[in-house]
Short mmCIF file of C-alpha atoms and ligand atoms in Angstrom, two decimals:
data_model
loop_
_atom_site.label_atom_id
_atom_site.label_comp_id
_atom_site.label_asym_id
_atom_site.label_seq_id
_atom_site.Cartn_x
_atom_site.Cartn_y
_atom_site.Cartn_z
CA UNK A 1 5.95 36.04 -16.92
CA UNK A 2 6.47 36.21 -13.04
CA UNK A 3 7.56 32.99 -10.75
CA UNK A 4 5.86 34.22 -7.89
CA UNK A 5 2.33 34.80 -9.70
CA UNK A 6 2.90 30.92 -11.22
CA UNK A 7 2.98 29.55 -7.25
CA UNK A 8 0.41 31.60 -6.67
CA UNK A 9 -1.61 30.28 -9.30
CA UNK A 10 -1.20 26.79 -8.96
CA UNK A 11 -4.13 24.85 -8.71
CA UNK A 12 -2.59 21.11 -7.28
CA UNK A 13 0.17 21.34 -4.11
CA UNK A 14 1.63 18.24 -3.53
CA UNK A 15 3.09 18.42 0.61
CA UNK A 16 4.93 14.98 2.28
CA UNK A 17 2.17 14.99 4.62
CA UNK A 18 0.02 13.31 2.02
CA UNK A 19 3.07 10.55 1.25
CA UNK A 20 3.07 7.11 2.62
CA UNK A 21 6.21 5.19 2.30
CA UNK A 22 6.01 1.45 1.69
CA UNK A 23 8.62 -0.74 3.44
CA UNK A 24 9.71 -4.48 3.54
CA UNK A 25 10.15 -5.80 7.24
CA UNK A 26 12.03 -8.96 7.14
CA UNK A 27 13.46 -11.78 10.13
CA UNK A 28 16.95 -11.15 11.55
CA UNK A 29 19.15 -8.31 12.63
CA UNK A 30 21.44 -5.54 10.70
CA UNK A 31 19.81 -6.42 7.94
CA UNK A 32 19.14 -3.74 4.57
CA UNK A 33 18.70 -5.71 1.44
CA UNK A 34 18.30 -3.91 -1.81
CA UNK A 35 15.45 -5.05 -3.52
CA UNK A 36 17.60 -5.32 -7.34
CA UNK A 37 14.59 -4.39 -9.25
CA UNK A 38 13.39 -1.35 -7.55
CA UNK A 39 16.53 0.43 -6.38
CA UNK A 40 16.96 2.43 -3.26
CA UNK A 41 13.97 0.47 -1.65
CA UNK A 42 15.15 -2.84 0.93
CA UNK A 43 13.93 -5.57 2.79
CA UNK A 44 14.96 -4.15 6.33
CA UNK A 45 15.24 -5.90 9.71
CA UNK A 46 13.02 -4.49 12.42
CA UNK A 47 16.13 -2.30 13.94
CA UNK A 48 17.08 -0.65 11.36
CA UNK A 49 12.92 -0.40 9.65
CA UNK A 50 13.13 1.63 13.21
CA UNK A 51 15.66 4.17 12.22
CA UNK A 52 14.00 4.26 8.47
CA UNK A 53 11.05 5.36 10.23
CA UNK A 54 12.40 7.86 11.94
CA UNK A 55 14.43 9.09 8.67
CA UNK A 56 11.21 9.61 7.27
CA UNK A 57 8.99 11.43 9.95
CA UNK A 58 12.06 13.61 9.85
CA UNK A 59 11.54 14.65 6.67
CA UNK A 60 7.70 15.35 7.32
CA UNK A 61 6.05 12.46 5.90
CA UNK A 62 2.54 11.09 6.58
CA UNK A 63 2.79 7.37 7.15
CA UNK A 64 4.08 4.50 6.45
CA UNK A 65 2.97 1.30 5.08
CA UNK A 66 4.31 -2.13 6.02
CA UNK A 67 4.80 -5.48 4.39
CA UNK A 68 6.15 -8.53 6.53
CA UNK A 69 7.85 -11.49 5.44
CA UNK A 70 7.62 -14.02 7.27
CA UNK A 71 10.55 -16.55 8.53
CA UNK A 72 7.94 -19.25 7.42
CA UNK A 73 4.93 -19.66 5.37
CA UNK A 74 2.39 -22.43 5.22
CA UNK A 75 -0.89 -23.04 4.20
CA UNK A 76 -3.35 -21.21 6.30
CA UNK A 77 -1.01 -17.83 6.65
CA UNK A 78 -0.69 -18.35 10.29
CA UNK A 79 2.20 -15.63 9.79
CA UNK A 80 -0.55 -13.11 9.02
CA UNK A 81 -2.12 -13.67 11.93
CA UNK A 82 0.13 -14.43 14.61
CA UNK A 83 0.44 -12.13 17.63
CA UNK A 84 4.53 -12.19 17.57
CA UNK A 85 4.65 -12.65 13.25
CA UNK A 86 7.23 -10.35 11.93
CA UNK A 87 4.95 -7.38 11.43
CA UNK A 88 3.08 -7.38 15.02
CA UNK A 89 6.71 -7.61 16.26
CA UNK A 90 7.58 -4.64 13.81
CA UNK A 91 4.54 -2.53 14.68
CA UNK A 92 5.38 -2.68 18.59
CA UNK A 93 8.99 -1.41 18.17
CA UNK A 94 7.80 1.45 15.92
CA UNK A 95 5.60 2.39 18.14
CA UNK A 96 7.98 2.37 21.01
CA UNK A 97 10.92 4.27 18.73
CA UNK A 98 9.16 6.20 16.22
CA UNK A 99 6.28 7.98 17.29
CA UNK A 100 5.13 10.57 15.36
CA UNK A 101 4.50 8.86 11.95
CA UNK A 102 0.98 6.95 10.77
CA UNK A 103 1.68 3.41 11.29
CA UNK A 104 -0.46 1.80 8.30
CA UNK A 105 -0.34 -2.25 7.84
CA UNK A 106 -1.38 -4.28 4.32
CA UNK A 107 -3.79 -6.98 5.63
CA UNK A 108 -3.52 -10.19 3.04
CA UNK A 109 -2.64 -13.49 3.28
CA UNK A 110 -0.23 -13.83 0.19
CA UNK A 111 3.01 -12.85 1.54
CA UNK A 112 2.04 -15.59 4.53
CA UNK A 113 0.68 -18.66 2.39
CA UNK A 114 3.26 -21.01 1.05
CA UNK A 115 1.34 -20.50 -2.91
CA UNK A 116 0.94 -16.91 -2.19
CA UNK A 117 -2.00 -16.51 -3.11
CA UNK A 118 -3.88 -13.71 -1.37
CA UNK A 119 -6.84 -16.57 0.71
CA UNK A 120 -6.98 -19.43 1.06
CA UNK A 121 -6.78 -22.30 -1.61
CA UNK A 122 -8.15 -25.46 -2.39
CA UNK A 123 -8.58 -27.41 -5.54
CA UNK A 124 -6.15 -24.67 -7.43
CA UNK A 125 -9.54 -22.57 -6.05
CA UNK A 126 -9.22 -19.48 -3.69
CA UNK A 127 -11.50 -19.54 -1.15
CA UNK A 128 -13.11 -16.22 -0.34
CA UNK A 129 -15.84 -17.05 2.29
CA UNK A 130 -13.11 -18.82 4.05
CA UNK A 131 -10.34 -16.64 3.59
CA UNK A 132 -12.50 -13.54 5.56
CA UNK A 133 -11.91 -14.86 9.26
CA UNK A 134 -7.84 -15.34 8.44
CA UNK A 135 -7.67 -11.40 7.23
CA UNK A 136 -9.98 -10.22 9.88
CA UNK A 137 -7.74 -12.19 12.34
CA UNK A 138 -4.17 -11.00 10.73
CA UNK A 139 -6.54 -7.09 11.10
CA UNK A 140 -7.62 -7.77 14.68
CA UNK A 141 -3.58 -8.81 15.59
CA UNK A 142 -2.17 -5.83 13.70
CA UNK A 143 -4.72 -3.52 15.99
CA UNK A 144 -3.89 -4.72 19.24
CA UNK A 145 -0.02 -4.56 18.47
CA UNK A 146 -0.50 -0.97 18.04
CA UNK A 147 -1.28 -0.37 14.24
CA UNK A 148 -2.84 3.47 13.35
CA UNK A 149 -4.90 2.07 10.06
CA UNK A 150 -5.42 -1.57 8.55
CA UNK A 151 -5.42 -1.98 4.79
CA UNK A 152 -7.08 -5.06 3.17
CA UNK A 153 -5.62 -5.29 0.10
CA UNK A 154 -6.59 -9.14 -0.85
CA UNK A 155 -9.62 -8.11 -2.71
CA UNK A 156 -12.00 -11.25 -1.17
CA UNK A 157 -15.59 -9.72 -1.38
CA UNK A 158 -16.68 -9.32 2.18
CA UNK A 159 -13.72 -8.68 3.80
CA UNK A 160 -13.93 -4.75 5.09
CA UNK A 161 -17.06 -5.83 6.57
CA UNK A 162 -15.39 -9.19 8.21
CA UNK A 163 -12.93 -6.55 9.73
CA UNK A 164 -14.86 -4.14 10.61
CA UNK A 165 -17.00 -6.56 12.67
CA UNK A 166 -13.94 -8.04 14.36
CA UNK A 167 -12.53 -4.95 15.18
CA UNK A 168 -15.52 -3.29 16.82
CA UNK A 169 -16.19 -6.45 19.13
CA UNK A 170 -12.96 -6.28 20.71
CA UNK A 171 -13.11 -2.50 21.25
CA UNK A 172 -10.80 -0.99 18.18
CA UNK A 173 -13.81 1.17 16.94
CA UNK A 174 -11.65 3.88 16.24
CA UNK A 175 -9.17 2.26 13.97
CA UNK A 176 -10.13 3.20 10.39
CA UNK A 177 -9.98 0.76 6.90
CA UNK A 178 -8.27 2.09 4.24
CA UNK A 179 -9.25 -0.50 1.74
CA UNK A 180 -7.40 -1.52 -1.50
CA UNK A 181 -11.13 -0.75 -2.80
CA UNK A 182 -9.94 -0.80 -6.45
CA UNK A 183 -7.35 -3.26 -7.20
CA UNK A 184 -6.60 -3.92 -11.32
CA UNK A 185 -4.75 -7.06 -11.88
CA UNK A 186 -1.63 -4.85 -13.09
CA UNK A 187 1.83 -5.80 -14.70
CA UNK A 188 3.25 -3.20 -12.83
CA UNK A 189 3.09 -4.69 -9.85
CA UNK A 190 6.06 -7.13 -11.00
CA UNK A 191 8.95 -5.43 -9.01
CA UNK A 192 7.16 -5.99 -5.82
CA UNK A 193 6.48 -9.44 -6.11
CA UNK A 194 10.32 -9.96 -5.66
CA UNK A 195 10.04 -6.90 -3.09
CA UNK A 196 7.33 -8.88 -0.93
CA UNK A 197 8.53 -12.55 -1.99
CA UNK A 198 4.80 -12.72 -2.71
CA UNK A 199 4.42 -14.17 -6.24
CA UNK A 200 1.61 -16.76 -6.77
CA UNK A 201 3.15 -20.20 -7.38
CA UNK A 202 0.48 -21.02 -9.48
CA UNK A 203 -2.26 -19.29 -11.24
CA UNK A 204 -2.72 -15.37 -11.51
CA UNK A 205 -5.10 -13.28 -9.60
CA UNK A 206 -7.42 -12.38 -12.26
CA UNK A 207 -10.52 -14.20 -10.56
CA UNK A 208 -10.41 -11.51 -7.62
CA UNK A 209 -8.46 -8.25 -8.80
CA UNK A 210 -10.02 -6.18 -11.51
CA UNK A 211 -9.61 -6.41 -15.29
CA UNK A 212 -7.83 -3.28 -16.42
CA UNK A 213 -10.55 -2.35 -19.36
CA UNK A 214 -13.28 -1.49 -16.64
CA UNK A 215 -14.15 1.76 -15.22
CA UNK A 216 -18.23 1.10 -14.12
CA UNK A 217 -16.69 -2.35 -12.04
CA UNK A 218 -14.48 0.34 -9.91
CA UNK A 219 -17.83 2.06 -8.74
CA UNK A 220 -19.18 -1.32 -8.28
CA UNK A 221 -16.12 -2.32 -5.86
CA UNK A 222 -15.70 0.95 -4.24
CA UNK A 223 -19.37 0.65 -3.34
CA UNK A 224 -19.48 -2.63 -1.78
CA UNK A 225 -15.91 -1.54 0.36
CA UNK A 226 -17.58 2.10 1.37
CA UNK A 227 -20.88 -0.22 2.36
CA UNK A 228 -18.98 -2.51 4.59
CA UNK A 229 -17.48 0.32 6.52
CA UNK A 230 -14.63 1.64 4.99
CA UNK A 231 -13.14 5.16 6.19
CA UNK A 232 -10.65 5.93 3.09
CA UNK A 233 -10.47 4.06 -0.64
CA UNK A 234 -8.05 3.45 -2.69
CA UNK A 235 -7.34 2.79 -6.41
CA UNK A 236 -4.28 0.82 -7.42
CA UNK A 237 -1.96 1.72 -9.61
CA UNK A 238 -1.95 5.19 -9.51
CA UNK A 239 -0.56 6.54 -12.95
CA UNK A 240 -2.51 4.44 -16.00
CA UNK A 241 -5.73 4.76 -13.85
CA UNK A 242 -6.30 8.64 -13.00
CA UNK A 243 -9.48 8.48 -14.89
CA UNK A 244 -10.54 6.04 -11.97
CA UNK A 245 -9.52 8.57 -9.54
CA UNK A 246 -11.14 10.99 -11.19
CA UNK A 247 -14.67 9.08 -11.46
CA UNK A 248 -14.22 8.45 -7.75
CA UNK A 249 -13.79 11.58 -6.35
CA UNK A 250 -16.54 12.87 -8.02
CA UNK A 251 -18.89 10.34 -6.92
CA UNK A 252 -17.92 9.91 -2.96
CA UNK A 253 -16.82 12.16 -0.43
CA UNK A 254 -14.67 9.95 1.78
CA UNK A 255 -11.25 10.28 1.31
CA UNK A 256 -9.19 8.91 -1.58
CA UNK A 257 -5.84 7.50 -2.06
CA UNK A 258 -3.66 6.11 -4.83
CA UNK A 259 -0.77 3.61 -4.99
CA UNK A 260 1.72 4.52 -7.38
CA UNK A 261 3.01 0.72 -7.14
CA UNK A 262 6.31 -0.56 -7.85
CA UNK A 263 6.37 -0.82 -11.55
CA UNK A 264 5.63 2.93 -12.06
CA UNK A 265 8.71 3.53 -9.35
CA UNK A 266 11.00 1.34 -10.94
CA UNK A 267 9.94 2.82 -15.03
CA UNK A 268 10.93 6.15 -13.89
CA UNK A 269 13.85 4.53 -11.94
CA UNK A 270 15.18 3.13 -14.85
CA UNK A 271 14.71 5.68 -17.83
CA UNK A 272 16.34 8.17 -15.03
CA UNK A 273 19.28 5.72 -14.88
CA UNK A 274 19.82 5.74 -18.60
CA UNK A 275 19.18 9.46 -18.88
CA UNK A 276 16.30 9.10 -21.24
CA UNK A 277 14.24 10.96 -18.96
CA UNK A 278 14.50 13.68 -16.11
CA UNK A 279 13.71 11.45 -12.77
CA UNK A 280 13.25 14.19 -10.44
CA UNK A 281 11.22 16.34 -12.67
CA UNK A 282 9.27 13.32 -14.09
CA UNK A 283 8.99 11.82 -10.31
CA UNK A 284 7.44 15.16 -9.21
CA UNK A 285 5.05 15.40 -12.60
CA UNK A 286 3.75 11.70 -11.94
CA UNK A 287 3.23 12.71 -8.33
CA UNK A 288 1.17 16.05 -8.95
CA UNK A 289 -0.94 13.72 -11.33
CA UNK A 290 -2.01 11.46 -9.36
CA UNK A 291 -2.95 14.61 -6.87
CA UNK A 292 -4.58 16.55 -9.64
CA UNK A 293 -6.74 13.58 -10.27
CA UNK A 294 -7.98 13.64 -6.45
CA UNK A 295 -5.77 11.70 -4.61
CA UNK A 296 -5.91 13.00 -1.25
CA UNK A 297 -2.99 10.62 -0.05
CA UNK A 298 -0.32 9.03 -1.89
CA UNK A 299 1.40 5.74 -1.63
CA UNK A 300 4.91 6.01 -3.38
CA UNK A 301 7.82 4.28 -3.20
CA UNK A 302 9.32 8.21 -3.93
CA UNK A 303 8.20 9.24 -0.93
CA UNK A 304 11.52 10.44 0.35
CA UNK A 305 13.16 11.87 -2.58
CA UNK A 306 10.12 13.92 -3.20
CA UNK A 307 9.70 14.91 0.56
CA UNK A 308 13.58 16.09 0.17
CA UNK A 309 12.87 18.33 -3.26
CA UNK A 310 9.89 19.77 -1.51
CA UNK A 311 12.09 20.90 1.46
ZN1 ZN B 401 -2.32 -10.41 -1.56
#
């Protein structure tokens, strides 16, 4: 019967220190684009990404994740990898102008190749062997512009080690891998596609992301990742996979996060929109899922919103 017993009670606490908010760094200045299918989110130019950052650190959360794209593409990604690409560039101003928040960057090729496609292709083949030095390169740029954490989340076998190795020998031993360890080949990740200008021009990415009907692969991959040296794993999407979460954090003590992608942002967006469903209340019940499955950390495109309602 009593509120204050409830709080006391309750077993999962979800705090914005556990939140990383995804954002879109794009060429040019003044520039906030709404991305139409996942509202309130935009493609930002790298002063006002600045002041975004700073919004959020204000409001107490964790990190921040960031997604470049690029004035050009090509074939080999050199955007991924260049020392003045868009996100290097972006990485150096946050750093400068907002301190104080974990500066996290995705490490793939797709949003950089001119099929995007997440390596290398040839033949209407992705390369993995081939692909490795490219996202250990883009990993190795992203360090020395002043990046907290890199996150591989291409899903080319090999790669957390390929970074790892390229890392150490040029003295970034201390910059963890969070690695996209667990990577389904979702429909929900449709929103970000436009979001990241990132969708494959050909082909799907079925031959190197993970078939939704398999829980004993995710152990398999998660593995392989924690093998080559990575410091935190995570499983992607968050909300149709907390079984997966669950199975992990009972099996490995490193940390775990979850990345409550763009389609499950944009659902709840929507039904909100039409009033068929309660979006702060539903945001907040997703979010203490994906905790109460063991997600230590949280990617969410909610992050603010549900920093604000937990004050
Ligand atoms: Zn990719």
């Amino acid at each position: 019967m009593n509120e204050i017993v409830r709080k006391m009670v309750s077993e999962t606490r979800l705090s914005p220190e556990q939140f990383v908010y995804p954002l879109f760094v794009c060429p040019g200045e003044g520039v906030k684009k709404e991305i139409s299918s996942m509202p309130n989110n935009y493609q930002w130019s790298i002063d006002l990404l600045v002041e975004e950052a700073r919004s959020a650190a204000s409001l107490g959360i964790g990190g921040i994740i960031l997604f470049g794209i690029p004035e050009e593409k090509d074939d080999r990604a050199s955007g991924a990898y260049d020392s003045h690409g868009i996100v290097q560039e972006a990485v150096r101003a946050l750093k400068r102008e907002a301190p104080g928040i974990l500066l996290i960057t995705d490490v793939c090729l797709c949003e950089y190749t001119s099929n995007g496609h997440c390596g290398l292709v040839s033949g209407g083949e992705i390369l993995n062997d081939e692909s490795l030095p490219l996202l250990a390169q883009a990993a190795l740029s992203h360090a020395q512009a002043g990046a907290d954490v890199v996150a591989p989340s291409d899903m080319m076998d090999g790669r957390v080690g390929a970074i790892r190795a390229l890392l150490d020998k040029n003295g970034y031993q201390n910059i963890p891998i969070l690695s996209y360890a667990v990577k389904y080949a979702s429909g929900y990740y449709g929103p970000f596609r436009e979001a990241a200008e990132s969708a494959p021009a050909f082909g799907d990415r079925r031959s190197h992301q993970m078939d939704p009907a398999n829980a004993r692969e995710a152990l398999r991959e998660a593995a392989l990742d924690i093998e080559e040296g990575a410091d935190i794993i995570m499983v992607k999407p968050a909300g149709p996979y907390l079984d997966i979460l669950r199975l992990l954090r009972d099996r490995y003590l490193l940390p775990l996060a979850a990345y409550q992608v763009s389609g499950e942002y944009s659902a709840l967006m929507a039904a909100g929109k039409l009033g068929w469903l309660d979006l702060p209340r539903t945001m907040m019940e997703s979010l203490t899922g994906i905790r109460r499955a063991g997600a230590d950390i949280i990617f969410t495109y909610f992050a603010k919103e549900a920093a604000r309602i937990l004050g």
